[in-house]
């Protein structure tokens, strides 16, 4: 019931920003476990499509694979990368440690998540900053690549965010984006993307791959969250974590929700 109420409330753009911010601040404050550095549903291409990872990163394999797939069509080596909605920092850390950019900056509007990232990810070239996707705290043309993973559904205005992405990207820069939308929100997202100042390079639905990861990672996520939160938040957490049989799992199964990744490019001049 609580999960349903939350879902209904976040449909209103004005409430959406406020509620998500409270939620992510609560999570960072309440759950300081250093092992929990990702908050996405993950990606698994096929049973044998494995990415080479260091042993310490193995527990986060599926969440890392979602990042890897999201940026896989764009060369990051030597680039200045911005991640918007960097959460607990695992994705920005993966990008900086494995993909060779000059710098990666993670931005999140949860100040408590940013404090968690600063305390737990000390990697040369990697930094974190508090900021709002809809009013990014950077000059025009500051980055070569903007990355955004499973965060945009929280924004009050997707249009404002896309405007900001186009503003902070250098000419010829790329926007690598992955997220899910349910029902009529899918059409709305298509319209918002089509109206942006960016040019579409590719679009790929990844429901099957995300579902595969959700199923493979369910037990680990359950163990991470079990006993950490009050019982009355249990269903909300199962949905949030995307466990097997959760509402989001069922919606992705039925096609009522679509998880899509995109690459866009800003015109060269
Ligand atoms: C589901 S989490 C995903 C985090 C991370 N991308 C990952 O995959 O682990 C969504 C994140 O987006 C952030 N977020 C939501 N709205 C935002 C906004 N308007 N500006 C910046 N960050 C925002 C939240 O604080 C949260 O950390």
PDB file of C-alpha atoms and ligand atoms in Angstrom:
ATOM      1  CA  UNK A   1       0.000   0.000   0.000  1.00  0.00           C
ATOM      2  CA  UNK A   2       2.825   2.361   0.927  1.00  0.00           C
ATOM      3  CA  UNK A   3       4.645   1.502  -2.298  1.00  0.00           C
ATOM      4  CA  UNK A   4       1.460   2.191  -4.307  1.00  0.00           C
ATOM      5  CA  UNK A   5       0.922   5.510  -2.573  1.00  0.00           C
ATOM      6  CA  UNK A   6       4.529   6.521  -3.242  1.00  0.00           C
ATOM      7  CA  UNK A   7       4.178   5.518  -6.905  1.00  0.00           C
ATOM      8  CA  UNK A   8       1.021   7.626  -7.232  1.00  0.00           C
ATOM      9  CA  UNK A   9       2.557  10.662  -5.552  1.00  0.00           C
ATOM     10  CA  UNK A  10       5.741  10.642  -7.648  1.00  0.00           C
ATOM     11  CA  UNK A  11       3.659  10.990 -10.811  1.00  0.00           C
ATOM     12  CA  UNK A  12       3.127  14.651  -9.897  1.00  0.00           C
ATOM     13  CA  UNK A  13       6.266  16.545 -11.076  1.00  0.00           C
ATOM     14  CA  UNK A  14       6.153  19.008  -8.165  1.00  0.00           C
ATOM     15  CA  UNK A  15       6.095  16.243  -5.551  1.00  0.00           C
ATOM     16  CA  UNK A  16       8.408  13.937  -7.477  1.00  0.00           C
ATOM     17  CA  UNK A  17      11.616  15.893  -6.900  1.00  0.00           C
ATOM     18  CA  UNK A  18      10.845  16.484  -3.241  1.00  0.00           C
ATOM     19  CA  UNK A  19       9.949  12.869  -2.465  1.00  0.00           C
ATOM     20  CA  UNK A  20      12.896  11.300  -4.299  1.00  0.00           C
ATOM     21  CA  UNK A  21      15.323  13.661  -2.626  1.00  0.00           C
ATOM     22  CA  UNK A  22      13.963  12.764   0.801  1.00  0.00           C
ATOM     23  CA  UNK A  23      14.136   9.071  -0.105  1.00  0.00           C
ATOM     24  CA  UNK A  24      17.760   9.124  -1.288  1.00  0.00           C
ATOM     25  CA  UNK A  25      18.897  11.226   1.651  1.00  0.00           C
ATOM     26  CA  UNK A  26      17.159   8.771   3.964  1.00  0.00           C
ATOM     27  CA  UNK A  27      18.907   5.833   2.274  1.00  0.00           C
ATOM     28  CA  UNK A  28      22.367   7.409   2.496  1.00  0.00           C
ATOM     29  CA  UNK A  29      21.842   8.382   6.143  1.00  0.00           C
ATOM     30  CA  UNK A  30      20.255   5.162   7.286  1.00  0.00           C
ATOM     31  CA  UNK A  31      22.361   2.715   5.313  1.00  0.00           C
ATOM     32  CA  UNK A  32      26.062   3.619   5.434  1.00  0.00           C
ATOM     33  CA  UNK A  33      27.195   0.086   4.412  1.00  0.00           C
ATOM     34  CA  UNK A  34      30.243   0.541   2.169  1.00  0.00           C
ATOM     35  CA  UNK A  35      29.386  -2.607   0.206  1.00  0.00           C
ATOM     36  CA  UNK A  36      26.295  -0.894  -1.219  1.00  0.00           C
ATOM     37  CA  UNK A  37      27.555   1.452  -3.934  1.00  0.00           C
ATOM     38  CA  UNK A  38      24.990   0.921  -6.729  1.00  0.00           C
ATOM     39  CA  UNK A  39      21.256   1.516  -6.943  1.00  0.00           C
ATOM     40  CA  UNK A  40      20.278   0.166 -10.338  1.00  0.00           C
ATOM     41  CA  UNK A  41      18.557  -2.976 -11.626  1.00  0.00           C
ATOM     42  CA  UNK A  42      21.588  -4.270 -13.499  1.00  0.00           C
ATOM     43  CA  UNK A  43      22.227  -5.779 -16.926  1.00  0.00           C
ATOM     44  CA  UNK A  44      23.175  -9.249 -18.121  1.00  0.00           C
ATOM     45  CA  UNK A  45      23.569  -9.784 -21.870  1.00  0.00           C
ATOM     46  CA  UNK A  46      23.613 -13.579 -21.904  1.00  0.00           C
ATOM     47  CA  UNK A  47      24.830 -16.331 -19.616  1.00  0.00           C
ATOM     48  CA  UNK A  48      28.301 -16.291 -21.080  1.00  0.00           C
ATOM     49  CA  UNK A  49      28.578 -12.571 -21.881  1.00  0.00           C
ATOM     50  CA  UNK A  50      30.807 -11.736 -18.918  1.00  0.00           C
ATOM     51  CA  UNK A  51      32.785  -8.553 -18.420  1.00  0.00           C
ATOM     52  CA  UNK A  52      36.316  -8.954 -16.951  1.00  0.00           C
ATOM     53  CA  UNK A  53      36.299  -7.488 -13.428  1.00  0.00           C
ATOM     54  CA  UNK A  54      38.624  -7.428 -10.453  1.00  0.00           C
ATOM     55  CA  UNK A  55      37.537  -9.783  -7.643  1.00  0.00           C
ATOM     56  CA  UNK A  56      36.547  -6.859  -5.381  1.00  0.00           C
ATOM     57  CA  UNK A  57      34.044  -5.668  -8.027  1.00  0.00           C
ATOM     58  CA  UNK A  58      32.444  -9.093  -8.588  1.00  0.00           C
ATOM     59  CA  UNK A  59      29.539  -8.574  -6.157  1.00  0.00           C
ATOM     60  CA  UNK A  60      28.472  -5.535  -8.227  1.00  0.00           C
ATOM     61  CA  UNK A  61      28.834  -7.292 -11.569  1.00  0.00           C
ATOM     62  CA  UNK A  62      25.259  -6.788 -12.807  1.00  0.00           C
ATOM     63  CA  UNK A  63      25.075  -3.129 -11.766  1.00  0.00           C
ATOM     64  CA  UNK A  64      28.483  -2.483 -13.342  1.00  0.00           C
ATOM     65  CA  UNK A  65      27.376  -4.202 -16.544  1.00  0.00           C
ATOM     66  CA  UNK A  66      24.493  -1.748 -16.854  1.00  0.00           C
ATOM     67  CA  UNK A  67      26.998   1.118 -16.769  1.00  0.00           C
ATOM     68  CA  UNK A  68      29.334  -0.673 -19.126  1.00  0.00           C
ATOM     69  CA  UNK A  69      26.572  -1.249 -21.665  1.00  0.00           C
ATOM     70  CA  UNK A  70      25.298   2.315 -21.361  1.00  0.00           C
ATOM     71  CA  UNK A  71      28.680   3.811 -22.297  1.00  0.00           C
ATOM     72  CA  UNK A  72      29.956   0.977 -24.495  1.00  0.00           C
ATOM     73  CA  UNK A  73      29.461   2.788 -27.823  1.00  0.00           C
ATOM     74  CA  UNK A  74      31.457   5.875 -26.862  1.00  0.00           C
ATOM     75  CA  UNK A  75      35.217   6.148 -26.350  1.00  0.00           C
ATOM     76  CA  UNK A  76      35.876   7.532 -22.866  1.00  0.00           C
ATOM     77  CA  UNK A  77      39.688   7.335 -22.774  1.00  0.00           C
ATOM     78  CA  UNK A  78      41.195  10.754 -22.083  1.00  0.00           C
ATOM     79  CA  UNK A  79      37.740  12.417 -21.931  1.00  0.00           C
ATOM     80  CA  UNK A  80      36.105  14.596 -19.293  1.00  0.00           C
ATOM     81  CA  UNK A  81      33.038  12.734 -18.117  1.00  0.00           C
ATOM     82  CA  UNK A  82      30.074  13.918 -16.067  1.00  0.00           C
ATOM     83  CA  UNK A  83      27.690  11.475 -14.436  1.00  0.00           C
ATOM     84  CA  UNK A  84      24.356  12.980 -13.396  1.00  0.00           C
ATOM     85  CA  UNK A  85      22.520  11.083 -10.632  1.00  0.00           C
ATOM     86  CA  UNK A  86      25.641   9.265  -9.464  1.00  0.00           C
ATOM     87  CA  UNK A  87      23.967   7.925  -6.304  1.00  0.00           C
ATOM     88  CA  UNK A  88      26.392   5.990  -4.081  1.00  0.00           C
ATOM     89  CA  UNK A  89      29.171   6.426  -6.620  1.00  0.00           C
ATOM     90  CA  UNK A  90      29.863   2.867  -7.801  1.00  0.00           C
ATOM     91  CA  UNK A  91      29.206   3.697 -11.456  1.00  0.00           C
ATOM     92  CA  UNK A  92      31.396   6.814 -11.573  1.00  0.00           C
ATOM     93  CA  UNK A  93      34.123   4.863  -9.794  1.00  0.00           C
ATOM     94  CA  UNK A  94      33.859   2.005 -12.326  1.00  0.00           C
ATOM     95  CA  UNK A  95      34.090   4.457 -15.252  1.00  0.00           C
ATOM     96  CA  UNK A  96      37.137   6.218 -13.830  1.00  0.00           C
ATOM     97  CA  UNK A  97      38.979   3.030 -12.780  1.00  0.00           C
ATOM     98  CA  UNK A  98      38.309   0.888 -15.858  1.00  0.00           C
ATOM     99  CA  UNK A  99      37.588   3.089 -18.866  1.00  0.00           C
ATOM    100  CA  UNK A 100      40.433   5.588 -18.723  1.00  0.00           C
ATOM    101  CA  UNK A 101      38.810   9.030 -18.837  1.00  0.00           C
ATOM    102  CA  UNK A 102      40.925  12.013 -17.767  1.00  0.00           C
ATOM    103  CA  UNK A 103      38.335  12.871 -15.106  1.00  0.00           C
ATOM    104  CA  UNK A 104      34.907  11.765 -13.953  1.00  0.00           C
ATOM    105  CA  UNK A 105      32.632  14.033 -11.920  1.00  0.00           C
ATOM    106  CA  UNK A 106      29.584  12.521 -10.233  1.00  0.00           C
ATOM    107  CA  UNK A 107      26.704  14.856  -9.424  1.00  0.00           C
ATOM    108  CA  UNK A 108      23.731  14.017  -7.251  1.00  0.00           C
ATOM    109  CA  UNK A 109      21.089  16.152  -5.566  1.00  0.00           C
ATOM    110  CA  UNK A 110      21.251  14.067  -2.395  1.00  0.00           C
ATOM    111  CA  UNK A 111      23.898  15.803  -0.287  1.00  0.00           C
ATOM    112  CA  UNK A 112      24.077  12.728   1.945  1.00  0.00           C
ATOM    113  CA  UNK A 113      24.799  10.459  -1.033  1.00  0.00           C
ATOM    114  CA  UNK A 114      27.562  12.866  -2.116  1.00  0.00           C
ATOM    115  CA  UNK A 115      29.071  12.751   1.395  1.00  0.00           C
ATOM    116  CA  UNK A 116      28.953   8.927   1.232  1.00  0.00           C
ATOM    117  CA  UNK A 117      30.740   8.971  -2.153  1.00  0.00           C
ATOM    118  CA  UNK A 118      33.458  11.335  -0.963  1.00  0.00           C
ATOM    119  CA  UNK A 119      34.111   9.124   2.060  1.00  0.00           C
ATOM    120  CA  UNK A 120      34.106   5.823   0.145  1.00  0.00           C
ATOM    121  CA  UNK A 121      35.509   6.381  -3.346  1.00  0.00           C
ATOM    122  CA  UNK A 122      38.982   7.837  -3.384  1.00  0.00           C
ATOM    123  CA  UNK A 123      40.195   7.382  -6.950  1.00  0.00           C
ATOM    124  CA  UNK A 124      42.579   9.725  -8.826  1.00  0.00           C
ATOM    125  CA  UNK A 125      40.580  11.877 -11.254  1.00  0.00           C
ATOM    126  CA  UNK A 126      37.214  11.078  -9.608  1.00  0.00           C
ATOM    127  CA  UNK A 127      35.207  13.695  -7.698  1.00  0.00           C
ATOM    128  CA  UNK A 128      31.661  14.195  -6.462  1.00  0.00           C
ATOM    129  CA  UNK A 129      29.535  17.287  -6.175  1.00  0.00           C
ATOM    130  CA  UNK A 130      26.065  18.106  -4.965  1.00  0.00           C
ATOM    131  CA  UNK A 131      23.883  19.482  -7.742  1.00  0.00           C
ATOM    132  CA  UNK A 132      20.554  19.309  -9.513  1.00  0.00           C
ATOM    133  CA  UNK A 133      20.136  17.630 -12.909  1.00  0.00           C
ATOM    134  CA  UNK A 134      17.749  20.410 -13.874  1.00  0.00           C
ATOM    135  CA  UNK A 135      20.259  23.205 -13.101  1.00  0.00           C
ATOM    136  CA  UNK A 136      23.729  21.675 -13.397  1.00  0.00           C
ATOM    137  CA  UNK A 137      26.452  23.587 -11.494  1.00  0.00           C
ATOM    138  CA  UNK A 138      28.870  23.718 -14.465  1.00  0.00           C
ATOM    139  CA  UNK A 139      29.816  26.148 -17.209  1.00  0.00           C
ATOM    140  CA  UNK A 140      28.659  25.688 -20.796  1.00  0.00           C
ATOM    141  CA  UNK A 141      30.658  23.147 -22.825  1.00  0.00           C
ATOM    142  CA  UNK A 142      32.545  21.663 -19.844  1.00  0.00           C
ATOM    143  CA  UNK A 143      32.323  17.916 -20.659  1.00  0.00           C
ATOM    144  CA  UNK A 144      32.913  15.487 -23.515  1.00  0.00           C
ATOM    145  CA  UNK A 145      30.453  12.868 -22.260  1.00  0.00           C
ATOM    146  CA  UNK A 146      27.422  12.984 -19.962  1.00  0.00           C
ATOM    147  CA  UNK A 147      26.269   9.676 -18.437  1.00  0.00           C
ATOM    148  CA  UNK A 148      22.875   9.147 -16.803  1.00  0.00           C
ATOM    149  CA  UNK A 149      21.790   5.759 -15.424  1.00  0.00           C
ATOM    150  CA  UNK A 150      18.392   5.040 -13.855  1.00  0.00           C
ATOM    151  CA  UNK A 151      18.002   8.517 -12.426  1.00  0.00           C
ATOM    152  CA  UNK A 152      15.924  10.595 -14.868  1.00  0.00           C
ATOM    153  CA  UNK A 153      12.575   9.112 -13.746  1.00  0.00           C
ATOM    154  CA  UNK A 154      13.042  11.158 -10.531  1.00  0.00           C
ATOM    155  CA  UNK A 155      13.286  14.535 -12.264  1.00  0.00           C
ATOM    156  CA  UNK A 156      10.559  17.164 -12.135  1.00  0.00           C
ATOM    157  CA  UNK A 157      11.351  18.267 -15.699  1.00  0.00           C
ATOM    158  CA  UNK A 158      13.056  15.950 -18.170  1.00  0.00           C
ATOM    159  CA  UNK A 159      13.005  18.819 -20.667  1.00  0.00           C
ATOM    160  CA  UNK A 160      15.043  21.016 -18.314  1.00  0.00           C
ATOM    161  CA  UNK A 161      17.526  18.163 -17.787  1.00  0.00           C
ATOM    162  CA  UNK A 162      17.984  17.589 -21.543  1.00  0.00           C
ATOM    163  CA  UNK A 163      18.528  21.303 -22.020  1.00  0.00           C
ATOM    164  CA  UNK A 164      21.230  21.200 -19.339  1.00  0.00           C
ATOM    165  CA  UNK A 165      22.914  18.168 -20.930  1.00  0.00           C
ATOM    166  CA  UNK A 166      23.099  19.980 -24.279  1.00  0.00           C
ATOM    167  CA  UNK A 167      24.454  23.090 -22.542  1.00  0.00           C
ATOM    168  CA  UNK A 168      27.314  21.410 -20.596  1.00  0.00           C
ATOM    169  CA  UNK A 169      28.399  19.133 -23.486  1.00  0.00           C
ATOM    170  CA  UNK A 170      31.134  20.276 -25.837  1.00  0.00           C
ATOM    171  CA  UNK A 171      30.317  20.276 -29.562  1.00  0.00           C
ATOM    172  CA  UNK A 172      30.494  16.684 -30.804  1.00  0.00           C
ATOM    173  CA  UNK A 173      30.084  15.380 -27.218  1.00  0.00           C
ATOM    174  CA  UNK A 174      27.948  12.362 -26.304  1.00  0.00           C
ATOM    175  CA  UNK A 175      25.075  11.708 -23.936  1.00  0.00           C
ATOM    176  CA  UNK A 176      24.811   8.064 -22.759  1.00  0.00           C
ATOM    177  CA  UNK A 177      21.479   7.472 -21.085  1.00  0.00           C
ATOM    178  CA  UNK A 178      19.568   4.477 -19.658  1.00  0.00           C
ATOM    179  CA  UNK A 179      16.319   4.412 -17.710  1.00  0.00           C
ATOM    180  CA  UNK A 180      12.851   2.917 -17.540  1.00  0.00           C
ATOM    181  CA  UNK A 181       9.373   4.334 -18.026  1.00  0.00           C
ATOM    182  CA  UNK A 182       5.941   2.791 -17.558  1.00  0.00           C
ATOM    183  CA  UNK A 183       2.697   3.329 -19.500  1.00  0.00           C
ATOM    184  CA  UNK A 184       2.105   6.778 -20.996  1.00  0.00           C
ATOM    185  CA  UNK A 185       5.425   8.009 -19.612  1.00  0.00           C
ATOM    186  CA  UNK A 186       7.122   6.033 -22.416  1.00  0.00           C
ATOM    187  CA  UNK A 187       5.525   8.192 -25.128  1.00  0.00           C
ATOM    188  CA  UNK A 188       6.234  11.314 -23.141  1.00  0.00           C
ATOM    189  CA  UNK A 189       9.921  10.403 -22.894  1.00  0.00           C
ATOM    190  CA  UNK A 190      10.102   9.829 -26.669  1.00  0.00           C
ATOM    191  CA  UNK A 191       8.592  13.278 -27.258  1.00  0.00           C
ATOM    192  CA  UNK A 192      10.960  14.937 -24.795  1.00  0.00           C
ATOM    193  CA  UNK A 193      14.005  13.287 -26.364  1.00  0.00           C
ATOM    194  CA  UNK A 194      12.857  14.141 -29.895  1.00  0.00           C
ATOM    195  CA  UNK A 195      12.399  17.799 -28.882  1.00  0.00           C
ATOM    196  CA  UNK A 196      15.893  18.064 -27.356  1.00  0.00           C
ATOM    197  CA  UNK A 197      18.838  19.776 -29.037  1.00  0.00           C
ATOM    198  CA  UNK A 198      20.699  16.434 -29.284  1.00  0.00           C
ATOM    199  CA  UNK A 199      20.910  14.012 -32.215  1.00  0.00           C
ATOM    200  CA  UNK A 200      19.956  10.381 -31.692  1.00  0.00           C
ATOM    201  CA  UNK A 201      22.765   7.900 -32.389  1.00  0.00           C
ATOM    202  CA  UNK A 202      21.145   4.742 -31.062  1.00  0.00           C
ATOM    203  CA  UNK A 203      18.196   3.423 -29.093  1.00  0.00           C
ATOM    204  CA  UNK A 204      17.909  -0.103 -27.679  1.00  0.00           C
ATOM    205  CA  UNK A 205      15.296  -1.686 -25.453  1.00  0.00           C
ATOM    206  CA  UNK A 206      17.025  -3.779 -22.789  1.00  0.00           C
ATOM    207  CA  UNK A 207      14.101  -5.252 -20.784  1.00  0.00           C
ATOM    208  CA  UNK A 208      15.322  -8.818 -21.278  1.00  0.00           C
ATOM    209  CA  UNK A 209      18.869  -8.062 -20.147  1.00  0.00           C
ATOM    210  CA  UNK A 210      17.692  -6.057 -17.122  1.00  0.00           C
ATOM    211  CA  UNK A 211      15.279  -8.833 -16.106  1.00  0.00           C
ATOM    212  CA  UNK A 212      18.054 -11.404 -16.378  1.00  0.00           C
ATOM    213  CA  UNK A 213      20.195  -9.308 -14.024  1.00  0.00           C
ATOM    214  CA  UNK A 214      17.312  -8.733 -11.591  1.00  0.00           C
ATOM    215  CA  UNK A 215      16.799 -12.463 -11.303  1.00  0.00           C
ATOM    216  CA  UNK A 216      20.487 -13.274 -10.917  1.00  0.00           C
ATOM    217  CA  UNK A 217      21.076 -10.522  -8.334  1.00  0.00           C
ATOM    218  CA  UNK A 218      17.884 -10.860  -6.267  1.00  0.00           C
ATOM    219  CA  UNK A 219      19.342 -12.925  -3.442  1.00  0.00           C
ATOM    220  CA  UNK A 220      22.384 -10.680  -2.950  1.00  0.00           C
ATOM    221  CA  UNK A 221      20.199  -7.568  -2.838  1.00  0.00           C
ATOM    222  CA  UNK A 222      17.800  -9.214  -0.426  1.00  0.00           C
ATOM    223  CA  UNK A 223      20.685 -10.033   1.905  1.00  0.00           C
ATOM    224  CA  UNK A 224      21.965  -6.449   1.678  1.00  0.00           C
ATOM    225  CA  UNK A 225      18.642  -4.892   2.647  1.00  0.00           C
ATOM    226  CA  UNK A 226      17.279  -7.563   5.002  1.00  0.00           C
ATOM    227  CA  UNK A 227      17.103  -6.427   8.596  1.00  0.00           C
ATOM    228  CA  UNK A 228      18.304  -2.933   7.702  1.00  0.00           C
ATOM    229  CA  UNK A 229      14.939  -1.228   7.379  1.00  0.00           C
ATOM    230  CA  UNK A 230      11.639  -1.226   9.293  1.00  0.00           C
ATOM    231  CA  UNK A 231       9.255  -4.032   8.329  1.00  0.00           C
ATOM    232  CA  UNK A 232       6.622  -1.583   7.109  1.00  0.00           C
ATOM    233  CA  UNK A 233       9.037  -0.458   4.377  1.00  0.00           C
ATOM    234  CA  UNK A 234       9.563  -4.042   3.192  1.00  0.00           C
ATOM    235  CA  UNK A 235       7.466  -3.967   0.017  1.00  0.00           C
ATOM    236  CA  UNK A 236       8.718  -0.513  -0.951  1.00  0.00           C
ATOM    237  CA  UNK A 237      12.253  -1.870  -0.659  1.00  0.00           C
ATOM    238  CA  UNK A 238      11.588  -5.006  -2.658  1.00  0.00           C
ATOM    239  CA  UNK A 239      10.234  -2.795  -5.452  1.00  0.00           C
ATOM    240  CA  UNK A 240      13.069  -0.329  -5.155  1.00  0.00           C
ATOM    241  CA  UNK A 241      15.685  -3.082  -5.282  1.00  0.00           C
ATOM    242  CA  UNK A 242      13.850  -4.765  -8.185  1.00  0.00           C
ATOM    243  CA  UNK A 243      13.736  -8.194  -6.607  1.00  0.00           C
ATOM    244  CA  UNK A 244      12.149 -11.140  -8.394  1.00  0.00           C
ATOM    245  CA  UNK A 245       8.312 -10.854  -8.307  1.00  0.00           C
ATOM    246  CA  UNK A 246       8.449  -7.156  -7.355  1.00  0.00           C
ATOM    247  CA  UNK A 247       6.081  -4.767  -9.151  1.00  0.00           C
ATOM    248  CA  UNK A 248       8.814  -3.360 -11.375  1.00  0.00           C
ATOM    249  CA  UNK A 249       9.958  -6.903 -12.272  1.00  0.00           C
ATOM    250  CA  UNK A 250       6.378  -7.776 -13.297  1.00  0.00           C
ATOM    251  CA  UNK A 251       5.980  -4.563 -15.313  1.00  0.00           C
ATOM    252  CA  UNK A 252       9.202  -5.213 -17.224  1.00  0.00           C
ATOM    253  CA  UNK A 253       8.118  -8.820 -17.815  1.00  0.00           C
ATOM    254  CA  UNK A 254       4.750  -7.781 -19.225  1.00  0.00           C
ATOM    255  CA  UNK A 255       6.128  -4.901 -21.288  1.00  0.00           C
ATOM    256  CA  UNK A 256       4.065  -2.405 -19.290  1.00  0.00           C
ATOM    257  CA  UNK A 257       7.419  -0.769 -18.535  1.00  0.00           C
ATOM    258  CA  UNK A 258      10.353  -0.402 -20.939  1.00  0.00           C
ATOM    259  CA  UNK A 259      13.994  -0.085 -19.972  1.00  0.00           C
ATOM    260  CA  UNK A 260      15.828   1.666 -22.804  1.00  0.00           C
ATOM    261  CA  UNK A 261      19.346   2.849 -23.410  1.00  0.00           C
ATOM    262  CA  UNK A 262      20.199   5.681 -25.774  1.00  0.00           C
ATOM    263  CA  UNK A 263      23.231   7.439 -27.139  1.00  0.00           C
ATOM    264  CA  UNK A 264      22.886  11.044 -28.367  1.00  0.00           C
ATOM    265  CA  UNK A 265      25.453  13.357 -29.887  1.00  0.00           C
ATOM    266  CA  UNK A 266      25.648  17.129 -29.764  1.00  0.00           C
ATOM    267  CA  UNK A 267      26.254  18.661 -33.194  1.00  0.00           C
ATOM    268  CA  UNK A 268      29.929  19.402 -33.869  1.00  0.00           C
ATOM    269  CA  UNK A 269      29.304  23.115 -34.438  1.00  0.00           C
TER     270      UNK A 269
HETATM  271  C1  LIG B   1      18.099   4.850  -8.671  1.00  0.00           C
HETATM  272  S1  LIG B   1      19.396   5.916  -8.144  1.00  0.00           S
HETATM  273  C2  LIG B   1      20.656   5.507  -9.331  1.00  0.00           C
HETATM  274  C3  LIG B   1      22.014   5.882  -8.865  1.00  0.00           C
HETATM  275  C4  LIG B   1      23.153   5.467  -9.794  1.00  0.00           C
HETATM  276  N1  LIG B   1      23.000   6.055 -11.101  1.00  0.00           N
HETATM  277  C5  LIG B   1      23.251   3.962  -9.908  1.00  0.00           C
HETATM  278  O1  LIG B   1      22.931   3.416 -10.966  1.00  0.00           O
HETATM  279  O2  LIG B   1      23.662   3.325  -8.929  1.00  0.00           O
HETATM  280  C6  LIG B   1      18.870   7.549  -8.708  1.00  0.00           C
HETATM  281  C7  LIG B   1      19.790   8.675  -8.267  1.00  0.00           C
HETATM  282  O3  LIG B   1      19.406   9.880  -8.931  1.00  0.00           O
HETATM  283  C8  LIG B   1      19.539  10.956  -8.015  1.00  0.00           C
HETATM  284  N2  LIG B   1      18.678  12.069  -8.433  1.00  0.00           N
HETATM  285  C9  LIG B   1      17.335  12.094  -8.488  1.00  0.00           C
HETATM  286  N3  LIG B   1      16.901  13.288  -8.898  1.00  0.00           N
HETATM  287  C10 LIG B   1      17.985  14.059  -9.128  1.00  0.00           C
HETATM  288  C11 LIG B   1      18.186  15.399  -9.580  1.00  0.00           C
HETATM  289  N4  LIG B   1      17.155  16.200  -9.873  1.00  0.00           N
HETATM  290  N5  LIG B   1      19.452  15.840  -9.709  1.00  0.00           N
HETATM  291  C12 LIG B   1      20.517  15.032  -9.410  1.00  0.00           C
HETATM  292  N6  LIG B   1      20.385  13.755  -8.967  1.00  0.00           N
HETATM  293  C13 LIG B   1      19.134  13.274  -8.836  1.00  0.00           C
HETATM  294  C14 LIG B   1      19.096  10.347  -6.688  1.00  0.00           C
HETATM  295  O4  LIG B   1      19.533  11.109  -5.566  1.00  0.00           O
HETATM  296  C15 LIG B   1      19.730   8.964  -6.769  1.00  0.00           C
HETATM  297  O5  LIG B   1      21.018   8.956  -6.220  1.00  0.00           O
END
